[in-house]
């Protein structure tokens, strides 16, 4: 869409879009063997032909991220959005 301005060109250079494609969360304190089993099952599930096809049709790649990376992303987004809510409270 060559005639559509980017967010920066439209005056919103600070705009940031974060996409969350169904991360899987488990309760804090989940035993490590259960967590590892869950991760293994999910990694196997995304290899199924119908699931892989679904991702490809949507231009996505099913890529399991490491739990530490997800935790950092959740924390960073919580901090960023929390600050925004404090700065611009809804009344």
PDB file of C-alpha atoms in Angstrom:
ATOM      1  CA  UNK A   1       0.000   0.000   0.000  1.00  0.00           C
ATOM      2  CA  UNK A   2       2.368   2.675  -1.228  1.00  0.00           C
ATOM      3  CA  UNK A   3      -0.086   5.536  -0.628  1.00  0.00           C
ATOM      4  CA  UNK A   4      -0.690   4.724   3.033  1.00  0.00           C
ATOM      5  CA  UNK A   5       1.545   6.523   5.497  1.00  0.00           C
ATOM      6  CA  UNK A   6       3.516   4.546   8.036  1.00  0.00           C
ATOM      7  CA  UNK A   7       2.786   5.296  11.672  1.00  0.00           C
ATOM      8  CA  UNK A   8       5.990   7.367  11.851  1.00  0.00           C
ATOM      9  CA  UNK A   9       5.014   9.318   8.706  1.00  0.00           C
ATOM     10  CA  UNK A  10       1.580   9.919  10.252  1.00  0.00           C
ATOM     11  CA  UNK A  11       3.214  11.538  13.286  1.00  0.00           C
ATOM     12  CA  UNK A  12       3.291   8.560  15.636  1.00  0.00           C
ATOM     13  CA  UNK A  13       6.977   7.689  15.665  1.00  0.00           C
ATOM     14  CA  UNK A  14       6.730   6.282  19.197  1.00  0.00           C
ATOM     15  CA  UNK A  15       3.995   3.808  18.206  1.00  0.00           C
ATOM     16  CA  UNK A  16       4.913   0.210  18.891  1.00  0.00           C
ATOM     17  CA  UNK A  17       2.932  -2.843  17.923  1.00  0.00           C
ATOM     18  CA  UNK A  18       3.503  -6.102  19.738  1.00  0.00           C
ATOM     19  CA  UNK A  19       1.905  -9.229  18.372  1.00  0.00           C
ATOM     20  CA  UNK A  20       1.050 -12.081  20.649  1.00  0.00           C
ATOM     21  CA  UNK A  21       0.209 -15.279  18.871  1.00  0.00           C
ATOM     22  CA  UNK A  22      -1.232 -17.499  21.528  1.00  0.00           C
ATOM     23  CA  UNK A  23       1.584 -18.025  23.982  1.00  0.00           C
ATOM     24  CA  UNK A  24       0.854 -20.811  26.413  1.00  0.00           C
ATOM     25  CA  UNK A  25       1.046 -19.971  30.095  1.00  0.00           C
ATOM     26  CA  UNK A  26       1.133 -22.416  32.977  1.00  0.00           C
ATOM     27  CA  UNK A  27       0.741 -21.831  36.700  1.00  0.00           C
ATOM     28  CA  UNK A  28       3.752 -20.576  38.626  1.00  0.00           C
ATOM     29  CA  UNK A  29       5.455 -23.455  40.363  1.00  0.00           C
ATOM     30  CA  UNK A  30       4.555 -26.037  37.725  1.00  0.00           C
ATOM     31  CA  UNK A  31       6.936 -28.941  38.291  1.00  0.00           C
ATOM     32  CA  UNK A  32       9.823 -28.864  35.783  1.00  0.00           C
ATOM     33  CA  UNK A  33       9.002 -32.302  34.369  1.00  0.00           C
ATOM     34  CA  UNK A  34       5.407 -31.211  33.707  1.00  0.00           C
ATOM     35  CA  UNK A  35       6.607 -27.980  32.062  1.00  0.00           C
ATOM     36  CA  UNK A  36       9.076 -29.884  29.893  1.00  0.00           C
ATOM     37  CA  UNK A  37       6.362 -32.348  28.901  1.00  0.00           C
ATOM     38  CA  UNK A  38       4.034 -29.504  27.957  1.00  0.00           C
ATOM     39  CA  UNK A  39       6.719 -27.834  25.864  1.00  0.00           C
ATOM     40  CA  UNK A  40       7.547 -31.105  24.118  1.00  0.00           C
ATOM     41  CA  UNK A  41       3.879 -31.774  23.358  1.00  0.00           C
ATOM     42  CA  UNK A  42       3.375 -28.280  21.950  1.00  0.00           C
ATOM     43  CA  UNK A  43       6.493 -28.491  19.795  1.00  0.00           C
ATOM     44  CA  UNK A  44       5.264 -31.801  18.424  1.00  0.00           C
ATOM     45  CA  UNK A  45       1.744 -30.450  17.837  1.00  0.00           C
ATOM     46  CA  UNK A  46       2.912 -27.540  15.664  1.00  0.00           C
ATOM     47  CA  UNK A  47       4.651 -30.048  13.395  1.00  0.00           C
ATOM     48  CA  UNK A  48       1.315 -31.646  12.468  1.00  0.00           C
ATOM     49  CA  UNK A  49       0.631 -31.045   8.760  1.00  0.00           C
ATOM     50  CA  UNK A  50      -2.710 -29.302   9.314  1.00  0.00           C
ATOM     51  CA  UNK A  51      -1.279 -26.989  11.966  1.00  0.00           C
ATOM     52  CA  UNK A  52       1.799 -26.193   9.853  1.00  0.00           C
ATOM     53  CA  UNK A  53      -0.453 -25.528   6.857  1.00  0.00           C
ATOM     54  CA  UNK A  54      -2.644 -23.197   8.924  1.00  0.00           C
ATOM     55  CA  UNK A  55       0.391 -21.172   9.990  1.00  0.00           C
ATOM     56  CA  UNK A  56       1.797 -21.009   6.452  1.00  0.00           C
ATOM     57  CA  UNK A  57      -1.563 -19.816   5.054  1.00  0.00           C
ATOM     58  CA  UNK A  58      -1.471 -16.920   7.496  1.00  0.00           C
ATOM     59  CA  UNK A  59       2.137 -16.064   6.731  1.00  0.00           C
ATOM     60  CA  UNK A  60       3.317 -17.163  10.157  1.00  0.00           C
ATOM     61  CA  UNK A  61       5.902 -19.564  11.392  1.00  0.00           C
ATOM     62  CA  UNK A  62       5.202 -21.640  14.461  1.00  0.00           C
ATOM     63  CA  UNK A  63       8.273 -21.077  16.576  1.00  0.00           C
ATOM     64  CA  UNK A  64       8.252 -22.032  20.193  1.00  0.00           C
ATOM     65  CA  UNK A  65      10.044 -19.382  22.173  1.00  0.00           C
ATOM     66  CA  UNK A  66      11.993 -20.149  25.254  1.00  0.00           C
ATOM     67  CA  UNK A  67      10.138 -19.464  28.510  1.00  0.00           C
ATOM     68  CA  UNK A  68      12.726 -16.882  29.618  1.00  0.00           C
ATOM     69  CA  UNK A  69      12.151 -14.865  26.451  1.00  0.00           C
ATOM     70  CA  UNK A  70       8.379 -14.941  26.937  1.00  0.00           C
ATOM     71  CA  UNK A  71       8.781 -13.894  30.596  1.00  0.00           C
ATOM     72  CA  UNK A  72      10.974 -10.947  29.561  1.00  0.00           C
ATOM     73  CA  UNK A  73       8.467  -9.919  26.896  1.00  0.00           C
ATOM     74  CA  UNK A  74       5.511 -10.158  29.287  1.00  0.00           C
ATOM     75  CA  UNK A  75       7.386  -8.126  31.930  1.00  0.00           C
ATOM     76  CA  UNK A  76       8.519  -5.488  29.436  1.00  0.00           C
ATOM     77  CA  UNK A  77       5.016  -5.078  28.026  1.00  0.00           C
ATOM     78  CA  UNK A  78       3.492  -4.982  31.503  1.00  0.00           C
ATOM     79  CA  UNK A  79       5.938  -2.261  32.543  1.00  0.00           C
ATOM     80  CA  UNK A  80       5.408  -0.279  29.335  1.00  0.00           C
ATOM     81  CA  UNK A  81       1.630  -0.499  29.363  1.00  0.00           C
ATOM     82  CA  UNK A  82       1.437   0.013  33.132  1.00  0.00           C
ATOM     83  CA  UNK A  83       3.362   3.276  32.794  1.00  0.00           C
ATOM     84  CA  UNK A  84       1.046   4.351  30.001  1.00  0.00           C
ATOM     85  CA  UNK A  85      -2.039   3.656  32.117  1.00  0.00           C
ATOM     86  CA  UNK A  86      -0.570   5.635  35.025  1.00  0.00           C
ATOM     87  CA  UNK A  87       0.287   8.536  32.746  1.00  0.00           C
ATOM     88  CA  UNK A  88      -3.121   8.558  31.023  1.00  0.00           C
ATOM     89  CA  UNK A  89      -5.654   7.193  33.508  1.00  0.00           C
ATOM     90  CA  UNK A  90      -9.210   6.626  32.349  1.00  0.00           C
ATOM     91  CA  UNK A  91     -11.701   8.616  34.344  1.00  0.00           C
TER      92      UNK A  91
END
